[in-house]
Short mmCIF file of C-alpha atoms and ligand atoms in Angstrom, two decimals:
data_model
loop_
_atom_site.label_atom_id
_atom_site.label_comp_id
_atom_site.label_asym_id
_atom_site.label_seq_id
_atom_site.Cartn_x
_atom_site.Cartn_y
_atom_site.Cartn_z
CA MET E 1 7.78 -21.58 33.18
CA VAL E 2 11.15 -22.69 32.11
CA LYS E 3 11.78 -23.43 28.90
CA ILE E 4 14.46 -25.72 27.43
CA CYS E 5 15.18 -26.30 23.94
CA CYS E 6 17.71 -29.09 22.60
CA ILE E 7 19.63 -28.56 19.25
CA GLY E 8 19.99 -32.36 17.95
CA ALA E 9 17.47 -34.86 18.08
CA GLY E 10 19.70 -38.03 18.23
CA TYR E 11 20.77 -40.62 20.25
CA VAL E 12 21.91 -37.77 22.98
CA GLY E 13 19.40 -35.49 22.79
CA GLY E 14 16.22 -37.71 22.37
CA PRO E 15 16.61 -39.44 25.30
CA THR E 16 18.16 -37.07 27.08
CA MET E 17 15.46 -34.45 26.75
CA ALA E 18 12.54 -37.10 27.33
CA VAL E 19 13.86 -37.73 30.75
CA ILE E 20 14.20 -34.43 31.40
CA ALA E 21 10.30 -33.55 30.17
CA LEU E 22 9.67 -36.58 32.29
CA LYS E 23 10.71 -35.58 35.70
CA CYS E 24 9.97 -32.06 35.41
CA PRO E 25 6.44 -31.54 34.21
CA ALA E 26 6.56 -27.94 34.73
CA ILE E 27 9.67 -26.86 32.45
CA GLU E 28 8.84 -27.24 28.74
CA VAL E 29 10.98 -28.91 26.40
CA ALA E 30 11.25 -28.87 22.85
CA VAL E 31 14.22 -30.99 20.74
CA VAL E 32 14.86 -29.63 17.54
CA ASP E 33 17.02 -31.02 14.32
CA VAL E 34 18.17 -29.98 10.97
CA SER E 35 16.71 -33.06 9.38
CA PRO E 36 12.57 -33.35 9.22
CA LEU E 37 13.10 -36.88 8.64
CA ARG E 38 14.41 -37.44 12.48
CA ILE E 39 11.66 -34.96 13.53
CA ASP E 40 9.12 -37.06 12.07
CA ALA E 41 10.34 -40.21 13.37
CA TRP E 42 10.47 -38.92 16.93
CA ASN E 43 6.57 -37.85 16.24
CA SER E 44 6.09 -41.13 15.26
CA ASP E 45 5.22 -44.45 16.83
CA ARG E 46 8.60 -45.41 15.35
CA LEU E 47 11.29 -44.11 17.27
CA PRO E 48 14.83 -43.27 15.79
CA VAL E 49 16.40 -44.47 18.55
CA PHE E 50 15.91 -47.96 20.06
CA GLU E 51 16.53 -47.82 23.96
CA PRO E 52 14.47 -49.80 26.31
CA GLY E 53 11.95 -47.86 28.00
CA LEU E 54 12.23 -44.69 25.98
CA ASP E 55 8.72 -45.45 24.01
CA ALA E 56 6.77 -45.30 27.44
CA VAL E 57 8.68 -42.25 28.34
CA VAL E 58 8.32 -40.18 25.17
CA LYS E 59 4.69 -41.45 25.11
CA ALA E 60 4.38 -39.83 28.71
CA CYS E 61 5.87 -36.76 27.85
CA ARG E 62 4.88 -35.87 23.94
CA GLY E 63 2.56 -33.48 23.69
CA ARG E 64 2.39 -32.15 27.25
CA ASN E 65 5.98 -30.61 28.20
CA LEU E 66 7.68 -32.42 25.04
CA SER E 67 7.73 -31.52 21.37
CA PHE E 68 10.32 -32.33 18.76
CA SER E 69 10.16 -29.47 15.77
CA ALA E 70 12.08 -28.75 12.88
CA ASP E 71 11.60 -25.23 13.57
CA VAL E 72 15.22 -24.56 15.38
CA ASP E 73 15.16 -20.81 15.05
CA ARG E 74 11.72 -20.17 16.90
CA HIS E 75 12.38 -22.48 19.56
CA VAL E 76 15.66 -21.24 20.43
CA ALA E 77 14.65 -17.72 20.93
CA ASP E 78 11.90 -18.91 23.04
CA ALA E 79 13.79 -21.38 25.48
CA ASP E 80 15.84 -19.78 28.20
CA ILE E 81 18.29 -22.89 28.69
CA VAL E 82 19.36 -24.12 25.42
CA PHE E 83 21.31 -27.66 25.33
CA VAL E 84 23.58 -28.64 22.31
CA SER E 85 23.94 -31.96 21.33
CA VAL E 86 25.07 -32.35 17.71
CA ASN E 87 27.31 -35.36 16.45
CA THR E 88 30.95 -34.47 16.21
CA PRO E 89 32.84 -36.83 14.38
CA THR E 90 36.28 -37.70 13.49
CA LYS E 91 37.14 -35.35 11.10
CA THR E 92 38.23 -37.00 7.92
CA ARG E 93 40.00 -34.77 5.87
CA GLY E 94 41.86 -30.95 6.50
CA LEU E 95 44.13 -30.51 9.44
CA GLY E 96 44.20 -32.77 11.83
CA ALA E 97 41.88 -35.38 10.17
CA GLY E 98 41.29 -38.75 11.31
CA LYS E 99 42.15 -37.61 14.73
CA ALA E 100 40.34 -33.67 15.74
CA ALA E 101 36.99 -33.68 16.01
CA ASP E 102 34.70 -32.43 13.52
CA LEU E 103 33.03 -29.24 14.65
CA THR E 104 30.78 -27.67 11.67
CA TYR E 105 27.72 -29.16 13.43
CA TRP E 106 28.60 -27.52 16.91
CA GLU E 107 29.50 -24.01 15.12
CA SER E 108 26.07 -23.99 13.08
CA ALA E 109 24.41 -24.76 16.00
CA ALA E 110 26.30 -21.71 17.59
CA ARG E 111 25.42 -19.46 15.02
CA ALA E 112 21.95 -20.09 14.61
CA ILE E 113 22.18 -19.65 18.59
CA ALA E 114 23.33 -16.57 18.26
CA ASP E 115 21.27 -15.42 15.05
CA ALA E 116 17.71 -16.49 16.90
CA SER E 117 18.25 -15.32 20.70
CA ARG E 118 16.41 -12.14 21.55
CA SER E 119 16.93 -12.94 25.34
CA ASP E 120 19.71 -14.12 27.84
CA LYS E 121 20.27 -17.34 27.61
CA VAL E 122 22.07 -20.18 29.44
CA VAL E 123 23.61 -22.39 26.45
CA VAL E 124 24.42 -26.06 27.75
CA GLU E 125 27.06 -27.96 25.24
CA LYS E 126 25.57 -31.70 25.93
CA SER E 127 27.71 -32.74 22.70
CA THR E 128 31.31 -34.47 23.84
CA VAL E 129 33.90 -31.73 22.77
CA PRO E 130 37.60 -30.99 22.61
CA VAL E 131 38.74 -29.23 25.74
CA LYS E 132 38.16 -25.04 25.42
CA THR E 133 35.76 -25.44 22.97
CA ALA E 134 33.00 -23.64 25.40
CA GLU E 135 35.23 -21.00 25.19
CA ALA E 136 35.27 -21.34 21.74
CA MET E 137 31.50 -21.17 22.00
CA GLU E 138 31.35 -17.56 24.06
CA ARG E 139 33.32 -16.09 21.25
CA ILE E 140 30.95 -16.91 18.61
CA LEU E 141 28.02 -15.95 20.75
CA ALA E 142 30.58 -12.52 22.20
CA HIS E 143 29.81 -11.36 17.92
CA SER E 144 26.13 -12.12 17.76
CA GLY E 145 25.73 -8.33 17.69
CA SER E 146 23.11 -8.27 20.10
CA ASP E 147 22.82 -6.93 23.85
CA VAL E 148 21.50 -10.56 24.55
CA ALA E 149 23.84 -12.09 27.77
CA PHE E 150 24.94 -15.85 27.01
CA GLN E 151 26.17 -18.38 30.13
CA VAL E 152 27.90 -21.02 28.29
CA LEU E 153 28.17 -24.55 30.66
CA SER E 154 29.67 -27.66 30.28
CA ASN E 155 27.09 -30.60 30.50
CA PRO E 156 28.64 -33.79 29.18
CA GLU E 157 26.54 -37.03 29.12
CA PHE E 158 27.56 -40.46 29.97
CA PHE E 159 25.10 -42.95 29.34
CA ALA E 160 25.76 -46.00 27.52
CA GLU E 161 23.84 -47.35 24.89
CA GLY E 162 21.36 -50.03 25.42
CA SER E 163 20.78 -48.28 29.05
CA ALA E 164 20.66 -45.08 28.15
CA VAL E 165 16.78 -44.24 29.97
CA GLN E 166 17.95 -46.18 33.01
CA ASN E 167 21.36 -44.28 33.30
CA LEU E 168 19.74 -41.32 32.73
CA LEU E 169 16.95 -42.12 35.18
CA CYS E 170 20.12 -43.22 37.99
CA PRO E 171 23.29 -41.63 36.58
CA ASP E 172 26.79 -42.23 38.56
CA ARG E 173 26.85 -38.84 38.46
CA VAL E 174 25.56 -35.34 36.73
CA LEU E 175 28.47 -33.22 35.74
CA ILE E 176 28.50 -29.63 35.50
CA GLY E 177 31.13 -27.46 33.96
CA GLY E 178 30.94 -23.65 34.39
CA TRP E 179 32.79 -20.35 35.07
CA ASP E 180 33.44 -19.37 38.72
CA THR E 181 31.60 -15.34 38.60
CA ALA E 182 28.47 -14.50 39.77
CA GLU E 183 26.79 -14.94 36.14
CA GLY E 184 28.53 -18.24 35.78
CA ARG E 185 27.54 -19.44 39.57
CA ASN E 186 23.91 -18.74 38.69
CA ALA E 187 23.57 -20.23 35.56
CA VAL E 188 25.15 -23.81 37.39
CA ARG E 189 22.40 -22.88 39.77
CA ALA E 190 19.83 -22.66 37.13
CA LEU E 191 21.21 -25.95 35.89
CA MET E 192 21.13 -27.77 39.09
CA ASP E 193 17.67 -27.25 39.22
CA VAL E 194 16.41 -29.17 36.55
CA TYR E 195 18.57 -32.08 37.53
CA ALA E 196 17.63 -31.38 41.56
CA HIS E 197 14.22 -33.13 40.83
CA TRP E 198 15.39 -36.61 40.72
CA VAL E 199 19.12 -36.50 40.58
CA PRO E 200 20.37 -36.33 44.60
CA GLU E 201 22.63 -33.16 44.87
CA ASP E 202 25.76 -35.41 46.03
CA ARG E 203 25.52 -36.89 42.76
CA ILE E 204 26.03 -33.50 40.48
CA VAL E 205 29.17 -32.77 40.30
CA THR E 206 30.36 -29.09 39.79
CA THR E 207 33.84 -28.13 37.89
CA SER E 208 35.45 -25.43 35.92
CA LEU E 209 34.21 -25.54 32.23
CA SER E 210 37.83 -27.12 31.17
CA SER E 211 37.67 -30.08 33.79
CA ALA E 212 34.02 -30.88 32.58
CA GLU E 213 34.90 -31.20 28.90
CA LEU E 214 37.87 -32.69 29.85
CA SER E 215 36.61 -35.46 31.96
CA LYS E 216 34.47 -36.67 29.47
CA LEU E 217 36.86 -37.35 27.07
CA ALA E 218 39.07 -38.98 30.00
CA ALA E 219 36.14 -41.30 31.21
CA ASN E 220 36.15 -42.59 27.78
CA ALA E 221 39.77 -42.51 27.35
CA PHE E 222 40.30 -44.66 30.62
CA LEU E 223 37.42 -46.92 29.65
CA ALA E 224 38.52 -47.52 26.09
CA GLN E 225 42.25 -48.15 27.56
CA ARG E 226 40.48 -50.97 30.43
CA VAL E 227 39.38 -53.22 27.28
CA SER E 228 42.39 -52.65 25.31
CA SER E 229 44.75 -53.74 28.42
CA VAL E 230 42.61 -56.80 29.01
CA ASN E 231 42.65 -57.57 25.28
CA ALA E 232 46.62 -56.71 25.24
CA ILE E 233 46.43 -59.59 28.08
CA SER E 234 44.36 -61.97 26.23
CA ALA E 235 46.76 -62.14 23.47
CA LEU E 236 49.69 -63.56 25.74
CA CYS E 237 46.72 -65.66 27.40
CA GLU E 238 46.55 -67.54 24.04
CA VAL E 239 50.10 -68.45 23.49
CA THR E 240 50.60 -69.12 27.27
CA GLY E 241 47.86 -71.52 28.10
CA ALA E 242 46.44 -68.80 31.01
CA ASP E 243 42.77 -67.67 30.40
CA ALA E 244 41.94 -64.52 29.85
CA LEU E 245 38.79 -65.05 32.12
CA GLU E 246 40.12 -66.23 34.85
CA VAL E 247 43.08 -63.43 34.84
CA ALA E 248 40.36 -60.51 34.72
CA ARG E 249 37.97 -62.47 37.53
CA SER E 250 41.13 -62.28 39.52
CA VAL E 251 42.61 -58.76 39.13
CA GLY E 252 39.07 -56.71 38.92
CA THR E 253 38.73 -58.21 42.85
CA ASP E 254 40.89 -55.87 43.70
CA HIS E 255 38.76 -53.19 44.64
CA ARG E 256 41.30 -50.24 43.41
CA VAL E 257 41.00 -52.10 40.07
CA GLY E 258 37.54 -52.85 39.83
CA ASP E 259 35.42 -55.86 38.30
CA SER E 260 33.95 -54.26 34.98
CA PHE E 261 34.95 -53.29 31.76
CA LEU E 262 37.21 -56.68 31.85
CA ASN E 263 35.91 -58.59 29.10
CA ALA E 264 38.54 -59.37 26.73
CA GLY E 265 36.95 -59.31 23.24
CA VAL E 266 37.18 -58.74 19.37
CA GLY E 267 37.73 -55.22 20.36
CA PHE E 268 35.71 -52.00 21.41
CA GLY E 269 33.03 -50.69 19.05
CA GLY E 270 30.57 -47.64 19.28
CA SER E 271 30.27 -44.12 18.14
CA SER E 272 32.38 -42.67 21.05
CA PHE E 273 35.43 -44.55 22.39
CA GLN E 274 37.51 -44.33 19.21
CA LYS E 275 36.83 -40.66 18.03
CA ASP E 276 37.17 -39.57 21.92
CA VAL E 277 40.73 -41.22 22.31
CA LEU E 278 41.93 -39.74 19.08
CA SER E 279 40.41 -36.17 20.31
CA LEU E 280 42.30 -36.60 23.29
CA VAL E 281 45.70 -38.00 21.12
CA TYR E 282 45.22 -34.96 19.21
CA ALA E 283 44.58 -32.31 21.88
CA CYS E 284 48.22 -33.89 23.18
CA GLU E 285 49.71 -33.37 20.03
CA CYS E 286 48.66 -29.86 19.80
CA ASN E 287 49.74 -29.14 23.22
CA GLY E 288 53.05 -30.43 22.37
CA LEU E 289 52.87 -33.38 24.69
CA PRO E 290 54.43 -36.31 22.16
CA GLU E 291 54.82 -38.70 24.51
CA ALA E 292 51.32 -38.88 25.95
CA ALA E 293 49.63 -38.73 23.07
CA GLY E 294 51.55 -41.71 21.91
CA TYR E 295 50.32 -43.21 25.34
CA TRP E 296 46.69 -42.85 24.19
CA GLN E 297 47.17 -43.67 20.31
CA GLN E 298 48.18 -47.10 21.65
CA VAL E 299 44.82 -48.00 23.59
CA VAL E 300 43.38 -47.49 19.91
CA ALA E 301 46.25 -49.13 18.12
CA MET E 302 45.67 -52.04 20.55
CA ASN E 303 41.80 -52.26 19.64
CA GLU E 304 43.25 -52.36 15.49
CA TYR E 305 45.60 -54.72 16.72
CA GLN E 306 42.93 -56.96 18.41
CA LYS E 307 40.24 -57.19 15.20
CA SER E 308 42.99 -57.78 12.63
CA ARG E 309 44.78 -60.85 15.14
CA PHE E 310 40.86 -62.23 15.18
CA VAL E 311 40.91 -61.89 11.30
CA ARG E 312 44.49 -63.67 11.19
CA ARG E 313 43.21 -66.26 13.21
CA VAL E 314 40.47 -67.11 11.40
CA VAL E 315 42.36 -67.42 8.24
CA SER E 316 45.27 -69.26 9.49
CA SER E 317 43.26 -71.96 11.36
CA MET E 318 41.36 -72.44 8.06
CA PHE E 319 44.46 -73.89 6.40
CA ASN E 320 45.57 -70.47 5.73
CA THR E 321 42.85 -69.77 3.16
CA VAL E 322 38.98 -68.84 3.12
CA ALA E 323 38.88 -68.04 -0.36
CA GLY E 324 35.11 -68.91 -1.65
CA LYS E 325 34.77 -70.76 2.10
CA LYS E 326 31.53 -69.63 3.39
CA VAL E 327 31.90 -68.20 6.66
CA ALA E 328 29.24 -67.27 9.16
CA VAL E 329 28.62 -63.86 11.18
CA LEU E 330 26.71 -64.15 14.20
CA GLY E 331 26.01 -60.48 15.83
CA PHE E 332 27.00 -57.22 13.96
CA ALA E 333 25.88 -54.62 16.34
CA PHE E 334 29.06 -53.47 18.46
CA LYS E 335 27.67 -54.53 21.63
CA LYS E 336 24.53 -57.03 22.77
CA GLY E 337 20.91 -55.08 23.04
CA VAL E 338 21.35 -52.27 20.07
CA CYS E 339 21.00 -52.12 16.32
CA ASP E 340 23.76 -49.90 16.42
CA THR E 341 26.86 -50.41 14.29
CA ARG E 342 28.94 -47.26 14.45
CA GLU E 343 32.41 -48.59 14.31
CA SER E 344 31.63 -51.80 15.03
CA PRO E 345 34.73 -54.66 15.29
CA ALA E 346 32.39 -56.52 12.79
CA ILE E 347 32.64 -54.32 9.77
CA ASP E 348 36.36 -54.85 10.32
CA VAL E 349 36.23 -58.53 10.45
CA CYS E 350 33.84 -59.14 7.69
CA ARG E 351 35.77 -56.59 5.39
CA GLY E 352 39.14 -58.87 6.24
CA LEU E 353 36.95 -62.16 5.53
CA LEU E 354 35.76 -60.62 2.37
CA GLY E 355 39.41 -59.29 1.48
CA ASP E 356 40.53 -62.68 1.87
CA ARG E 357 37.46 -64.15 -0.81
CA ALA E 358 35.28 -65.54 1.95
CA HIS E 359 31.05 -65.54 1.65
CA VAL E 360 30.20 -64.22 4.91
CA SER E 361 26.12 -65.02 5.76
CA VAL E 362 25.24 -62.28 8.81
CA TYR E 363 22.69 -62.65 11.32
CA ASP E 364 22.05 -60.35 13.75
CA PRO E 365 18.57 -60.31 15.54
CA LEU E 366 18.21 -56.10 15.67
CA VAL E 367 20.36 -54.86 12.80
CA SER E 368 18.76 -54.25 9.70
CA GLU E 369 19.86 -56.35 6.09
CA LYS E 370 20.08 -52.38 4.73
CA GLN E 371 22.58 -51.36 7.39
CA ILE E 372 24.89 -55.03 7.28
CA ARG E 373 25.00 -54.08 3.31
CA ARG E 374 25.83 -50.31 3.38
CA ASP E 375 28.67 -51.13 6.46
CA THR E 376 30.22 -54.48 4.19
CA ALA E 377 29.74 -52.26 1.02
CA ALA E 378 33.08 -50.77 1.15
CA ALA E 379 35.09 -54.29 1.29
CA PRO E 380 38.34 -54.00 -1.05
CA ALA E 381 37.32 -56.00 -4.00
CA ALA E 382 34.19 -57.59 -2.21
CA LYS E 383 31.53 -58.51 -4.86
CA VAL E 384 27.67 -58.20 -3.51
CA GLU E 385 26.98 -61.90 -3.69
CA GLN E 386 29.91 -62.44 -1.44
CA VAL E 387 27.69 -61.37 1.53
CA ARG E 388 24.50 -62.85 2.46
CA VAL E 389 22.07 -61.46 5.28
CA ALA E 390 20.63 -64.85 7.23
CA ARG E 391 17.08 -64.53 9.24
CA ASP E 392 18.74 -66.71 11.97
CA ALA E 393 21.63 -68.43 13.29
CA TYR E 394 21.14 -71.96 11.79
CA GLU E 395 20.26 -70.53 8.55
CA ALA E 396 23.97 -68.11 8.73
CA ALA E 397 26.05 -71.48 9.62
CA GLU E 398 24.02 -73.98 7.13
CA GLY E 399 26.98 -75.31 4.92
CA ALA E 400 29.66 -72.94 6.50
CA HIS E 401 33.02 -74.02 6.91
CA GLY E 402 33.70 -71.86 9.65
CA LEU E 403 31.26 -69.71 12.38
CA CYS E 404 32.26 -66.24 14.07
CA VAL E 405 30.48 -64.86 16.89
CA LEU E 406 31.04 -60.87 17.24
CA THR E 407 28.10 -59.67 19.23
CA GLU E 408 27.37 -61.33 22.62
CA TRP E 409 24.21 -61.54 22.40
CA ASP E 410 22.34 -63.69 25.11
CA GLU E 411 20.35 -66.07 22.53
CA PHE E 412 23.77 -67.40 20.96
CA ARG E 413 24.65 -68.88 24.44
CA THR E 414 21.67 -71.12 24.05
CA LEU E 415 21.67 -71.84 20.26
CA ASP E 416 21.40 -75.93 19.21
CA TYR E 417 25.22 -76.04 18.92
CA ARG E 418 24.86 -80.01 17.88
CA ARG E 419 22.45 -79.17 15.12
CA ILE E 420 24.66 -76.14 13.52
CA PHE E 421 27.50 -78.71 13.87
CA ASP E 422 25.93 -81.37 11.99
CA GLY E 423 24.64 -78.72 9.29
CA MET E 424 28.42 -77.41 8.62
CA GLN E 425 31.10 -78.28 6.89
CA LYS E 426 33.87 -80.17 8.35
CA PRO E 427 36.03 -79.64 10.07
CA ALA E 428 33.76 -77.44 11.95
CA PHE E 429 35.30 -74.07 13.05
CA VAL E 430 34.17 -71.56 15.74
CA PHE E 431 35.36 -68.54 16.72
CA ASP E 432 34.42 -66.94 19.30
CA GLY E 433 35.12 -63.33 19.82
CA ARG E 434 33.06 -62.34 23.01
CA ASN E 435 33.16 -65.18 25.22
CA VAL E 436 29.96 -66.52 24.77
CA VAL E 437 30.55 -70.43 23.98
CA ASP E 438 30.84 -73.21 26.33
CA VAL E 439 34.58 -74.35 24.70
CA GLY E 440 34.29 -77.19 26.28
CA LYS E 441 30.94 -78.80 25.12
CA LEU E 442 31.47 -77.16 21.50
CA ARG E 443 34.78 -79.52 21.50
CA GLU E 444 33.01 -82.02 22.94
CA ILE E 445 30.73 -82.11 19.95
CA GLY E 446 33.44 -82.19 17.59
CA PHE E 447 34.10 -78.43 17.06
CA VAL E 448 37.49 -77.21 16.40
CA VAL E 449 36.95 -73.96 18.94
CA TYR E 450 39.28 -70.87 19.20
CA SER E 451 37.93 -68.07 21.80
CA VAL E 452 39.55 -65.00 22.24
CA GLY E 453 42.01 -65.03 25.59
CA LYS E 454 41.42 -68.73 26.39
CA PRO E 455 43.78 -71.70 25.89
CA LEU E 456 44.72 -72.91 22.27
CA ASP E 457 42.59 -75.54 20.99
CA ALA E 458 45.57 -78.24 20.58
CA TRP E 459 44.33 -78.35 16.90
CA LEU E 460 45.46 -74.37 16.51
CA GLU E 461 48.85 -75.53 18.67
CA VAL E 462 50.28 -76.97 15.46
CA LEU E 463 49.52 -74.15 12.93
CA PRO E 464 51.46 -71.57 12.30
CA ALA E 465 51.60 -68.73 15.00
CA VAL E 466 49.32 -65.88 14.88
CA ALA E 467 51.05 -62.56 15.79
P1 LIG J 1 23.27 -37.78 16.58
O1 LIG J 1 24.10 -38.64 14.92
O2 LIG J 1 22.50 -39.17 16.94
O3 LIG J 1 22.79 -36.70 16.32
C1 LIG J 1 22.86 -35.56 16.20
C2 LIG J 1 21.98 -34.46 15.78
O4 LIG J 1 22.41 -33.30 15.43
C3 LIG J 1 21.58 -35.38 14.18
O5 LIG J 1 20.13 -35.69 14.09
C4 LIG J 1 21.50 -33.90 13.12
O6 LIG J 1 20.84 -34.04 12.19
C5 LIG J 1 21.67 -32.62 14.30
N1 LIG J 1 22.04 -31.51 13.86
C6 LIG J 1 23.52 -31.40 13.62
N2 LIG J 1 23.40 -30.27 13.62
C7 LIG J 1 22.74 -29.65 13.48
C8 LIG J 1 22.75 -28.00 13.85
N3 LIG J 1 23.43 -27.48 13.42
N4 LIG J 1 21.26 -27.77 14.36
C9 LIG J 1 20.12 -28.41 14.53
N5 LIG J 1 20.44 -30.19 14.32
C10 LIG J 1 21.96 -30.81 14.04
O7 LIG J 1 24.93 -37.79 17.75
P2 LIG J 1 24.56 -38.47 18.80
O8 LIG J 1 25.08 -39.55 19.17
O9 LIG J 1 23.64 -37.91 19.52
O10 LIG J 1 25.63 -37.82 19.49
C11 LIG J 1 25.31 -36.53 20.14
C12 LIG J 1 26.89 -35.81 20.86
O11 LIG J 1 26.87 -36.69 21.97
C13 LIG J 1 28.29 -36.07 19.81
O12 LIG J 1 28.83 -35.15 20.43
C14 LIG J 1 28.57 -37.55 20.93
O13 LIG J 1 30.13 -37.96 20.94
C15 LIG J 1 27.99 -37.34 22.34
N6 LIG J 1 27.77 -38.61 23.11
C16 LIG J 1 27.28 -39.61 22.48
C17 LIG J 1 27.06 -41.19 23.07
C18 LIG J 1 26.07 -41.89 22.36
O14 LIG J 1 25.86 -43.28 23.31
N7 LIG J 1 25.41 -42.05 21.31
C19 LIG J 1 27.16 -40.48 24.72
C20 LIG J 1 27.37 -39.62 25.46
C21 LIG J 1 28.28 -38.59 24.15
C1 LIG J 2 30.57 -45.75 25.86
C2 LIG J 2 30.65 -45.21 27.04
O1 LIG J 2 30.37 -46.66 28.11
C3 LIG J 2 29.72 -44.16 27.73
O2 LIG J 2 30.10 -43.89 29.10
C4 LIG J 2 29.61 -43.01 27.09
O3 LIG J 2 28.75 -41.93 27.23
C5 LIG J 2 29.72 -43.10 25.52
O4 LIG J 2 30.68 -44.26 25.19
P1 LIG J 2 28.81 -47.15 24.28
O5 LIG J 2 29.90 -46.85 23.33
O6 LIG J 2 27.41 -47.31 24.68
O7 LIG J 2 29.05 -46.34 26.23
O8 LIG J 2 28.76 -48.85 25.19
P2 LIG J 2 29.83 -49.39 26.09
O9 LIG J 2 29.18 -50.20 26.41
O10 LIG J 2 31.01 -48.42 26.97
O11 LIG J 2 30.82 -50.39 25.18
C6 LIG J 2 31.83 -49.85 24.38
C7 LIG J 2 32.08 -51.08 24.01
O12 LIG J 2 33.21 -51.88 24.57
C8 LIG J 2 31.62 -52.59 23.21
O13 LIG J 2 31.89 -52.59 21.61
C9 LIG J 2 31.91 -53.12 23.99
O14 LIG J 2 31.63 -54.47 23.30
C10 LIG J 2 33.25 -52.98 24.40
N1 LIG J 2 33.43 -53.50 25.28
C11 LIG J 2 33.03 -53.18 26.78
C12 LIG J 2 34.30 -54.92 25.93
O15 LIG J 2 34.86 -55.25 24.50
N2 LIG J 2 34.79 -55.19 27.05
C13 LIG J 2 34.54 -54.94 28.26
O16 LIG J 2 34.65 -55.71 29.34
C14 LIG J 2 33.12 -53.67 28.11
#
């Protein structure tokens, strides 16, 4: 019986291993983590990760061939294949701060494998890491002082949050990078055999180690670049009277471009895009490629511009001051369907409004009050009473001067906007950062409406331009 251990019971490690356990009943899968709290949550009825379909998968396998444990050493020692799925955030201090990936957690996992192993193992990089990290992993493992042989593979994860289980069950591709040696090819084959339980072989792509590592960063950079490209177009649409939705639809019908990932909005968020583009920028800089670094840096710069442009639009529309005014914020998660707020554009927009002394009243169907308070606490000079968390959209908007839509939750499309209008101060402003509302209908009700990438409301056109 093959035994798998995964170090890191996070957003990726938990769901990925649960699906492997589901599809491979003859493989024993143990997910381990240094955080006993996380492990307790995985062993409870309230999983630490919210993903549609995940509860059912975990229930079907936990106690059968899937376990969660804080005993890292024991499960690593027992395993034939060890996945490393620890966090690789952007470094906040020291060399490369603000861009380079922080490999502290990755290195501690590598050392744990080196120390605990008594038998040969295939070690699989699941975390998103800088190119050539697998080679660094091999150096740590090679110096473990034992006779144990390790083969390192790169097998990056491409699922998107909110559709993790569906993406894992039916992936566009599974990417496996390894050395082109007899041992390397054997290791690749062993991992292919795991995925082949449910993934068609033509969807399992094999490459060199470095290509696999770089492909993950490149895939996220390309996706983020599409969002920044359409957001750059949205700024031009607003001042020329073109409509970013129409432009995106027209451009996307060219099959060479494709129609997904062309929604203009208040900017991209999530735990991956910014961090991975910055990691790519750092790799270019370190390898003497300043022009390539500058190109990718601009994807992040465009995203920052889109968020700050939105805040400037809100403030300038409301007569250049939001001090003491109530602004309703609908949506706080980085996209619909998730409770994750990591790098959510809503955080920066709220901070910008709070910095201008607005009072924000936030409603999100999934994000907890504790999380919203934590994310807004660091706003410059903001006072606790400037932030309220509402139970629904109507409560958030009651008495507000303006309303911002910052996450594209479906329920925001079908709100009773007449009721919301009646409860708001006049003129009542709506700022739609996600192209969710029916602009024409809202204008008929009497709202002054701004929607990213749409021709400007006549009301806004007479105000000073926003750059
Ligand atoms: P996460 O923070 O949710 O989980 C990481 C877990 O690793 C934490 O529970 C942490 O306690 C644990 N950990 C850290 N060091 C450890 C150690 N030495 N031993 C045991 N456990 C340790 O992170 P995540 O979102 O699951 O991301 C993991 C990796 O996958 C990252 O590199 C990320 O870039 C990548 N990734 C994430 C997504 C996503 O949607 N979240 C998608 C694709 C790839
Ligand atoms: C992303 C990648 O899609 C996934 O393949 C990778 O494994 C992890 O990173 P995720 O961060 O979960 O997944 O979300 P995604 O759906 O890609 O959205 C990222 C951000 O871009 C969100 O804030 C979303 O609102 C924004 N976005 C996306 C747009 O603004 N417009 C779009 O057209 C698409």
